[in-house]
Each structure stands twice: as C-alpha cells, then as structure tokens.
Short mmCIF file of C-alpha atoms in Angstrom, two decimals:
data_model
loop_
_atom_site.label_atom_id
_atom_site.label_comp_id
_atom_site.label_asym_id
_atom_site.label_seq_id
_atom_site.Cartn_x
_atom_site.Cartn_y
_atom_site.Cartn_z
CA MET A 114 0.00 0.00 0.00
CA PHE A 115 2.84 2.37 0.84
CA PHE A 116 4.41 2.00 -2.61
CA THR A 117 1.02 2.35 -4.38
CA ARG A 118 0.22 5.62 -2.63
CA ASN A 119 3.62 7.14 -3.29
CA ARG A 120 4.33 6.03 -6.83
CA GLU A 121 4.81 8.74 -9.41
CA LYS A 122 1.72 9.49 -11.46
CA SER A 123 1.80 8.85 -15.18
CA PRO A 124 1.38 11.74 -17.66
CA LEU A 125 -2.18 10.55 -18.39
CA GLU A 126 -3.08 10.55 -14.71
CA LEU A 127 -1.67 14.05 -14.27
CA ILE A 128 -3.64 15.27 -17.30
CA ARG A 129 -6.81 13.63 -16.02
CA ASP A 130 -6.42 15.20 -12.57
CA GLU A 131 -5.87 18.66 -14.00
CA LEU A 132 -8.81 18.40 -16.39
CA LYS A 133 -11.05 17.18 -13.57
CA LYS A 134 -10.29 20.38 -11.66
CA LYS A 135 -10.84 22.56 -14.72
CA SER A 136 -14.18 20.95 -15.57
CA LYS A 137 -15.49 21.92 -12.12
CA GLN A 138 -14.37 25.55 -11.94
CA SER A 139 -15.12 28.67 -13.93
CA TYR A 140 -12.13 29.95 -15.85
CA LEU A 141 -10.88 33.52 -15.99
CA PRO A 142 -8.24 34.34 -18.62
CA PRO A 143 -4.96 35.65 -17.19
CA LEU A 144 -3.93 39.26 -17.60
CA ILE A 145 -1.46 39.75 -20.44
CA ILE A 146 1.39 42.18 -21.00
CA LYS A 147 1.80 44.40 -24.07
CA SER A 148 4.30 42.13 -25.86
CA GLU A 149 1.87 39.20 -25.51
CA GLY A 150 -0.92 41.28 -27.02
CA ILE A 151 1.32 42.05 -30.00
CA LEU A 152 2.18 38.35 -30.32
CA LEU A 153 -1.51 37.36 -30.34
CA GLU A 154 -2.20 39.82 -33.16
CA GLN A 155 0.74 38.45 -35.15
CA ILE A 156 -0.58 34.91 -34.68
CA ARG A 157 -4.05 35.90 -35.88
CA MET A 158 -2.61 37.63 -38.95
CA GLU A 159 -0.29 34.75 -39.90
CA THR A 160 -3.13 32.24 -39.45
CA GLN A 161 -5.43 34.32 -41.64
CA GLU A 162 -2.72 34.61 -44.28
CA HIS A 163 -2.46 30.81 -44.63
CA ASN A 164 -6.20 30.14 -44.26
CA LEU A 165 -7.24 31.30 -47.75
CA ASN A 166 -8.15 27.91 -49.16
CA ASN A 167 -7.45 24.20 -48.87
CA VAL A 168 -4.18 24.41 -50.83
CA THR A 169 -2.65 27.15 -48.65
CA ARG A 170 -3.70 25.36 -45.45
CA THR A 171 -2.32 22.02 -46.58
CA LYS A 172 1.01 23.59 -47.52
CA ALA A 173 1.25 25.40 -44.15
CA TYR A 174 0.77 22.14 -42.22
CA LEU A 175 3.60 20.44 -44.11
CA GLU A 176 6.00 23.38 -43.76
CA PHE A 177 5.39 23.47 -40.01
CA TYR A 178 5.98 19.71 -39.69
CA LEU A 179 9.25 19.90 -41.61
CA HIS A 180 10.50 22.45 -39.05
CA HIS A 181 8.93 20.64 -36.05
CA PRO A 182 8.73 16.87 -36.74
CA GLU A 183 7.91 16.25 -33.07
CA ILE A 184 4.43 17.67 -33.76
CA HIS A 185 3.07 14.57 -35.49
CA TRP A 186 -0.42 15.97 -35.99
CA ALA A 187 0.97 18.59 -38.39
CA PHE A 188 1.82 15.88 -40.91
CA LEU A 189 -1.34 13.88 -40.22
CA GLY A 190 -3.30 17.11 -40.69
CA HIS A 191 -1.44 17.77 -43.94
CA MET A 192 -2.35 14.37 -45.38
CA VAL A 193 -5.99 14.51 -44.24
CA SER A 194 -6.25 18.06 -45.60
CA ARG A 195 -5.08 16.76 -48.99
CA ASN A 196 -8.05 14.41 -48.92
CA GLY A 197 -10.32 17.33 -48.08
CA GLY A 198 -9.06 19.10 -51.20
CA TRP A 199 -9.63 16.03 -53.36
CA ASN A 200 -13.18 15.78 -52.03
CA MET A 201 -13.77 19.44 -52.91
CA THR A 202 -12.55 19.09 -56.49
CA ASP A 203 -14.47 15.82 -56.95
CA LEU A 204 -17.58 18.01 -56.80
CA LYS A 205 -16.45 19.65 -60.06
CA GLY A 206 -14.90 16.49 -61.53
CA GLU A 207 -15.91 13.80 -64.00
CA PHE A 208 -18.44 11.85 -61.95
CA LEU A 209 -20.17 14.11 -59.46
CA THR A 210 -21.10 16.76 -62.02
CA ARG A 211 -23.21 14.00 -63.58
CA LEU A 212 -24.60 12.67 -60.32
CA LEU A 213 -25.39 15.72 -58.19
CA PRO A 214 -27.27 18.91 -59.07
CA LYS A 215 -25.28 22.16 -58.76
CA LYS A 216 -27.14 23.25 -55.62
CA GLU A 217 -26.19 20.07 -53.74
CA ARG A 218 -22.57 20.31 -54.91
CA ASP A 219 -22.34 23.95 -53.78
CA THR A 220 -23.81 23.08 -50.38
CA PHE A 221 -21.47 20.16 -49.93
CA PHE A 222 -18.46 22.31 -50.84
CA ALA A 223 -19.57 24.92 -48.27
CA PHE A 224 -19.73 22.13 -45.68
CA LEU A 225 -16.24 20.81 -46.52
CA GLU A 226 -14.69 24.27 -46.75
CA ARG A 227 -16.17 25.44 -43.44
CA GLY A 228 -14.81 22.40 -41.62
CA ASN A 229 -11.40 22.73 -43.28
CA TRP A 230 -11.25 26.44 -42.44
CA LEU A 231 -12.40 25.97 -38.84
CA ILE A 232 -9.83 23.30 -38.05
CA PHE A 233 -6.98 25.42 -39.42
CA GLN A 234 -7.96 28.59 -37.57
CA ASP A 235 -8.09 26.55 -34.35
CA VAL A 236 -4.96 24.41 -34.64
CA TYR A 237 -2.51 26.67 -36.49
CA PRO A 238 -2.46 29.33 -33.71
CA GLN A 239 -1.54 26.49 -31.34
CA PHE A 240 1.43 25.66 -33.56
CA LEU A 241 2.50 29.30 -33.65
CA LEU A 242 2.26 29.56 -29.85
CA TYR A 243 4.47 26.47 -29.60
CA ARG A 244 6.95 27.94 -32.09
CA GLU A 245 7.16 31.19 -30.11
CA SER A 246 7.48 29.26 -26.84
CA LEU A 247 10.56 27.55 -28.28
CA LYS A 248 11.98 30.91 -29.34
CA GLN A 249 11.48 32.42 -25.89
CA ASN A 250 12.39 29.17 -24.13
CA LYS A 251 9.29 29.32 -21.95
CA PRO A 252 5.70 28.04 -22.33
CA LEU A 253 3.20 30.63 -23.58
CA PHE A 254 0.12 28.42 -23.54
CA HIS A 255 -1.62 30.61 -20.97
CA LEU A 256 -2.51 32.70 -24.05
CA CYS A 257 -4.68 29.90 -25.49
CA SER A 258 -7.94 31.33 -24.17
CA TYR A 259 -7.31 34.61 -26.05
CA LEU A 260 -7.28 32.59 -29.28
CA ASN A 261 -10.47 30.66 -28.44
CA ILE A 262 -8.38 27.50 -27.94
CA SER A 263 -9.88 24.89 -25.61
CA THR A 264 -8.70 24.59 -22.03
CA PHE A 265 -8.22 20.90 -22.88
CA MET A 266 -5.45 21.79 -25.33
CA GLU A 267 -3.91 24.36 -23.00
CA THR A 268 -3.53 21.56 -20.48
CA ILE A 269 -2.10 19.15 -23.07
CA TRP A 270 0.43 21.65 -24.45
CA ASN A 271 1.70 22.48 -20.96
CA HIS A 272 2.23 18.78 -20.29
CA PHE A 273 3.89 18.27 -23.64
CA TRP A 274 6.29 21.09 -22.84
CA ILE A 275 7.48 19.11 -19.82
CA ASN A 276 7.08 15.48 -20.92
CA GLN A 277 7.46 15.60 -24.74
CA GLU A 278 4.88 12.81 -25.15
CA THR A 279 4.45 13.03 -28.92
CA TYR A 280 1.71 10.38 -29.08
CA ILE A 281 -0.42 12.02 -26.39
CA LEU A 282 -0.17 15.41 -28.09
CA ALA A 283 -1.10 13.98 -31.50
CA ILE A 284 -4.15 12.10 -30.23
CA ALA A 285 -5.20 15.07 -28.08
CA LEU A 286 -5.19 17.24 -31.21
CA ILE A 287 -7.38 14.65 -32.96
CA ILE A 288 -9.83 14.71 -30.04
CA ASN A 289 -9.73 18.50 -29.95
CA GLU A 290 -10.38 19.08 -33.64
CA GLN A 291 -13.29 16.63 -33.76
CA GLY A 292 -14.76 18.05 -30.56
CA TYR A 293 -14.32 21.54 -31.99
CA LEU A 294 -16.19 20.59 -35.19
CA GLU A 295 -19.02 18.73 -33.47
CA LYS A 296 -21.30 21.67 -32.61
CA ARG A 297 -19.95 24.10 -35.17
CA VAL A 298 -20.37 21.86 -38.22
CA VAL A 299 -21.71 18.35 -37.58
CA GLN A 300 -24.59 19.48 -35.35
CA ASN A 301 -25.12 22.75 -37.23
CA PRO A 302 -28.79 22.77 -38.37
CA ILE A 303 -27.81 24.17 -41.77
CA TYR A 304 -25.53 21.23 -42.55
CA GLN A 305 -27.78 18.70 -40.79
CA LYS A 306 -30.53 19.53 -43.24
CA GLY A 307 -28.49 20.45 -46.32
CA VAL A 308 -25.76 17.82 -46.22
CA LEU A 309 -25.74 15.15 -43.55
CA THR A 310 -29.36 14.05 -43.87
CA LYS A 311 -29.92 14.59 -47.59
CA LEU A 312 -26.62 13.13 -48.74
CA GLN A 313 -26.12 10.51 -46.04
CA PHE A 314 -26.78 7.52 -48.27
CA ILE A 315 -24.61 8.81 -51.09
CA LEU A 316 -21.84 9.98 -48.79
CA GLN A 317 -21.46 6.64 -47.04
CA ASP A 318 -22.50 4.03 -49.57
CA LEU A 319 -21.56 5.37 -52.96
CA LEU A 320 -19.03 8.17 -53.07
CA SER A 321 -15.36 8.25 -52.17
CA PHE A 322 -15.67 10.98 -49.54
CA ASN A 323 -15.34 8.46 -46.72
CA HIS A 324 -11.97 7.12 -47.94
CA ILE A 325 -8.89 8.82 -46.49
CA LEU A 326 -5.92 8.00 -48.73
CA PHE A 327 -2.19 8.31 -48.00
CA PRO A 328 -0.25 7.89 -51.27
CA TYR A 329 3.42 6.93 -51.47
CA GLY A 330 5.82 5.58 -54.04
CA LYS A 331 4.52 5.48 -57.61
CA ARG A 332 1.03 4.01 -57.22
CA ASN A 333 0.82 2.87 -53.60
CA ILE A 334 -1.90 4.02 -51.23
CA VAL A 335 -2.86 3.17 -47.68
CA GLY A 336 -5.59 4.65 -45.54
CA GLN A 337 -8.85 4.09 -43.72
CA THR A 338 -12.57 4.36 -44.35
CA LEU A 339 -15.07 6.26 -42.20
CA HIS A 340 -18.55 4.75 -42.03
CA GLN A 341 -20.31 7.02 -39.53
CA PHE A 342 -19.32 10.64 -40.08
CA GLU A 343 -22.06 11.89 -37.76
CA SER A 344 -20.53 9.96 -34.82
CA LEU A 345 -17.95 11.92 -32.80
CA ASN A 346 -16.63 8.69 -31.29
CA GLU A 347 -16.14 7.10 -34.73
CA ARG A 348 -14.34 10.18 -36.08
CA ILE A 349 -11.92 10.19 -33.12
CA LEU A 350 -11.27 6.45 -33.50
CA LEU A 351 -10.71 6.98 -37.23
CA GLY A 352 -8.14 9.67 -36.39
CA LYS A 353 -6.33 7.24 -34.10
CA ARG A 354 -6.29 4.58 -36.82
CA LEU A 355 -5.00 7.06 -39.37
CA TYR A 356 -2.26 8.07 -36.95
CA ALA A 357 -1.30 4.40 -36.55
CA VAL A 358 -1.23 3.87 -40.33
CA LEU A 359 1.02 6.90 -40.78
CA PHE A 360 3.35 6.80 -37.77
CA LYS A 361 3.58 3.22 -36.47
CA ASP A 362 5.51 2.05 -39.55
CA LYS A 363 8.67 4.19 -39.74
CA GLU A 364 9.62 3.08 -43.25
CA ARG A 365 6.14 3.86 -44.57
CA LEU A 366 6.18 7.24 -42.81
CA LYS A 367 9.46 8.03 -44.55
CA GLN A 368 7.97 7.12 -47.94
CA VAL A 369 4.71 9.05 -47.44
CA LEU A 370 6.68 12.11 -46.30
CA GLU A 371 8.96 11.87 -49.33
CA TRP A 372 5.91 11.65 -51.59
CA ALA A 373 4.35 14.69 -49.90
CA LYS A 374 7.54 16.75 -50.28
CA THR A 375 7.90 15.89 -53.98
CA HIS A 376 4.21 16.25 -54.93
CA PRO A 377 2.87 19.73 -54.10
CA HIS A 378 -0.83 19.66 -53.28
CA THR A 379 -3.04 21.03 -56.06
CA GLY A 380 -6.37 19.46 -55.09
CA SER A 381 -6.42 17.29 -58.22
CA ARG A 382 -6.31 13.52 -57.82
CA LYS A 383 -3.74 13.64 -60.60
CA ASP A 384 -1.32 14.43 -57.76
CA TYR A 385 -1.19 10.74 -56.81
CA TRP A 386 -2.50 8.81 -59.84
CA PRO A 387 -1.67 10.71 -63.06
CA GLN A 388 -2.12 7.41 -64.92
CA ILE A 389 -5.88 7.57 -64.17
CA PHE A 390 -6.69 11.22 -63.44
CA ASN A 391 -5.94 14.42 -65.32
CA ASN A 392 -6.53 18.06 -64.36
CA VAL A 393 -7.47 18.76 -67.99
CA ASN A 394 -10.83 17.48 -69.22
CA GLU A 395 -10.08 15.01 -72.01
CA GLY A 396 -13.77 14.33 -72.67
CA ILE A 397 -15.48 15.28 -75.92
CA PRO A 398 -18.68 17.35 -75.52
CA GLY A 399 -21.80 15.61 -76.78
CA PHE A 400 -20.37 12.08 -76.59
CA ALA A 401 -21.94 9.64 -74.12
CA TYR A 402 -19.75 8.54 -71.22
CA GLN A 403 -18.09 5.18 -71.86
CA THR A 404 -16.74 2.78 -69.22
CA ARG A 405 -13.03 3.47 -68.75
CA LEU A 406 -11.97 1.74 -65.53
CA LYS A 407 -11.19 -1.86 -64.74
CA SER A 408 -9.31 -2.85 -61.55
CA CYS A 409 -7.93 0.66 -61.08
CA GLN A 410 -6.53 0.79 -64.58
CA LEU A 411 -7.76 2.57 -67.68
CA ARG A 412 -9.00 0.43 -70.50
CA PRO A 413 -6.92 0.60 -73.71
CA GLN A 414 -7.25 4.00 -75.46
CA ALA A 415 -9.56 5.27 -72.69
CA ARG A 416 -9.34 8.95 -71.71
CA ARG A 417 -8.26 9.83 -68.18
CA ILE A 418 -10.82 10.87 -65.57
CA TYR A 419 -11.19 14.62 -65.08
CA SER A 420 -10.06 15.85 -61.66
CA PRO A 421 -9.51 19.62 -61.65
CA ALA A 422 -7.02 21.58 -59.57
CA LEU A 423 -8.66 23.42 -56.68
CA GLU A 424 -7.86 26.88 -58.10
CA ASN A 425 -9.82 25.99 -61.24
CA ALA A 426 -12.71 24.41 -59.37
CA TRP A 427 -13.60 26.80 -56.54
CA LYS A 428 -13.05 30.45 -55.66
CA ASN A 429 -11.74 31.45 -52.24
CA VAL A 430 -14.50 31.84 -49.66
CA SER A 431 -14.71 34.58 -47.04
CA GLN A 432 -15.75 32.84 -43.82
CA SER A 433 -17.71 34.30 -40.92
CA GLU A 434 -15.95 34.34 -37.56
CA ALA A 435 -15.70 31.01 -35.75
CA GLU A 436 -18.36 30.40 -33.12
CA LYS A 437 -17.08 31.08 -29.60
CA GLY A 438 -17.16 28.55 -26.79
CA ASP A 439 -15.12 25.67 -25.40
CA TRP A 440 -16.18 22.17 -26.47
CA PHE A 441 -14.45 20.60 -23.44
CA GLU A 442 -16.90 19.50 -20.75
CA ASP A 443 -15.98 15.99 -19.63
CA HIS A 444 -12.55 14.84 -18.44
CA LEU A 445 -13.39 11.30 -19.58
CA VAL A 446 -12.19 12.21 -23.09
CA VAL A 447 -8.73 11.48 -21.62
CA GLU A 448 -9.51 7.78 -22.13
CA TYR A 449 -8.96 8.28 -25.87
CA LEU A 450 -5.33 9.23 -25.14
CA MET A 451 -4.46 5.65 -24.19
CA ASP A 452 -2.37 3.88 -26.81
CA ASP A 453 -4.21 0.67 -27.67
CA SER A 454 -1.19 -0.49 -29.72
CA GLU A 455 -3.51 -1.88 -32.38
CA LYS A 456 -1.62 -2.81 -35.53
CA ILE A 457 -3.36 -1.53 -38.66
CA ASP A 458 -2.01 -2.32 -42.12
CA GLY A 459 -4.01 0.40 -43.86
CA GLU A 460 -4.94 -1.70 -46.89
CA ILE A 461 -7.47 0.34 -48.85
CA ARG A 462 -6.52 0.06 -52.52
CA ASN A 463 -9.06 -2.65 -53.43
CA GLU A 464 -11.89 -0.91 -51.60
CA TYR A 465 -11.07 2.43 -53.21
CA CYS A 466 -10.84 0.89 -56.69
CA LYS A 467 -14.29 -0.67 -56.25
CA THR A 468 -15.65 2.71 -55.15
CA LEU A 469 -14.27 4.34 -58.31
CA GLU A 470 -15.92 1.65 -60.44
CA ARG A 471 -19.26 2.13 -58.63
CA LEU A 472 -18.99 5.88 -59.18
CA GLU A 473 -18.35 5.35 -62.86
CA LEU A 474 -21.33 3.01 -63.25
CA ALA A 475 -23.55 5.44 -61.36
CA ALA A 476 -22.37 8.31 -63.58
CA ILE A 477 -23.32 6.29 -66.65
CA ALA A 478 -26.70 5.33 -65.25
CA LYS A 479 -27.28 8.76 -63.66
CA LYS A 480 -29.47 7.13 -61.02
CA ALA A 481 -28.11 8.81 -57.91
CA ILE A 482 -29.89 12.11 -58.55
CA SER A 483 -33.24 10.49 -57.79
CA ILE A 484 -32.03 9.86 -54.21
CA LEU A 485 -32.14 13.62 -53.62
CA ASP A 486 -35.74 14.03 -54.71
#
C-alpha cells in the first residue's frame, strides 16, 4: 500500500487530474502584457494569411511539420487536408457533375470548406504559440484562451512542454479538432438539413468521400474508411487509426513524407495517380460517357478521368468568424489518449478501386440524382 500511494503518477493521470479540476471551476483568462498582445495579433494575422483555401492550409501544415517533426499531428493534418481538397474538387470532376445537381454540390463544398477552415484557424495558432514558446524558451500556452483554444489543449500543451509525449499530443489534437467541429459543423442545423441528412446515403454508400488516402511511391496508397461521419466517437477512432497507419511504420512514414515533399498539393487527384486522373478534361462534348476503368486501370485507349485543380474548381470563400465557446466539458475524453497499440495495415486500394468503379457506373446510369428528390 505504501508504494502504491507514493508512486509517481503517469502523464495521463496528471492530465486527467488537472482536467477534472478545470471541468469543475469557472475559468478567468490571465492578464497579459503588451508584448503578448502584440504576439496574439501576429498569430491571428499569420493564421489568416495561410487560411485562404485548402491548398494554402495544406502547404502550411507540411511546412510546419518539416520544421517541427515532433508535432506529429501537423503531418497527419497535412495528409488529411489533402483528402479534403480532393473531395472538394471531386464536386467539379468527372463523376459528381453528372450525379449531383449544382445546388447540392455547392452546399457540400460549403460544408467541406467550413470544416477545413475551422480546423486550421483553431490548430494553427496552437502551432504558432508552440513555435514562439521555443523561441522564448518558456511556455506561452496561458494565451490559449485569447485565441479561443480549448482549455483541454492548453492543459495538453503544458504537459507536452514538460514530458514531450508526442503520441499524447497527436491524439489530443485529434480529439480537440473533432470536438471543436461537433457543434460548429456536424450538429449545425444548416448542414444537418443540407448535407448530412440529404446526402447521407450517397456519402457513405456510394461516393469516395469516406476514404482517407495516404499515397506513397509510384502508385501505392494506404488509408482508412469512415462509415459514420455523424458519430464523434467514430471520427476520433478513425483519427487514431489514421495516426497508426502513418506513424507506427517508420519506413512507410518516410515514404509518405517523401511523396508529400515531392508532390505539391493542387487538389487534383492527378497528384497521386496521373495514370488515371488528369486536371485537364479530355472528354469530348456531346459524346456519351463510356466505361473506362477496370481494376484501377484505364481500358486501352480510354481517356483519363477529369479531376480539376482546386484553383480551377472553386473560388476562395470569405468565412464568418468562428463560433465562440469551449467544447471541453468531460474529463473522460482522456480515455482516448491511451495507446491501444492496435496494428493496422491500412490496406485500402481494393476498396477504393471498387468505389471508383461504382462511381463510374452510377455516372453512366445517372441514377443517384433520384435519391435527392
């Protein structure tokens, strides 16, 4: 009993204890000095500068990771953000322009763009606070509340500063971003009605929006599939699986990172499979669509599938200010921080190829539109 009472607490136990206290007390932001006020304004301006569109965000994540490889989420965020861009341009690509009316495609883009924008304006200031903390050689995370950053992440960053637990920080950021999106996007009545309910069947059973792909090498991909987007728990667990796919295999991580560095993100799926996709429309107006795909290869003499670059598909959107409020309410979210050590191979190629073939068949039949009626 003596040794049990006096053993040193683990980082998770310390985090849990601190969050328990914070969940029971009202929080008043600390007073700040003039130099800190200037720093906060600089952080807001730099974040805004990089938050123009999916391409600028995705690039900023990678650049930060290359300077700070201990912040694993920055690279995970980069790769997931690439997928967000591909989903956005799909809405103006070969298949979905045939399957979805313009109004639905515009609404779905607004949904994707809002989520992409919200995550960046929440997480990138955290990165900049960390960068400045390193410069000043002291933690500056007491400024989190002035940037509308959750008290949950303030606690995590302070612990990371001391313990350098890279896994805990990465998973905490996954929890934070999904918690942050829950009320602002997923439970937002506008998107509930315009996207999640109306497009639920298509989103989950037909389209490729639920596949998260990590390309590497010449034609290799790994990833995971999300089956219940509306479930906060499922999205967090997906994030943990994606982290495992990306970071648990060091050789694969090296190859995915090399691919990312040598293939600038454009939003076109040509970025990873130029053999199948092209950012120039090779179709001939007036000619009926012909089957082109078989087992993730083009049939002989078949034209490539149109997948535009983001800059040619969508204009930059001016977003309204992020909704205020802290998503953190329950210290039990700490349970997600435990490493379950599950080994995940990330095999997704066959599933993704079948999805592409289903999309192509649906585009030919043009049956999916009736689902929206």
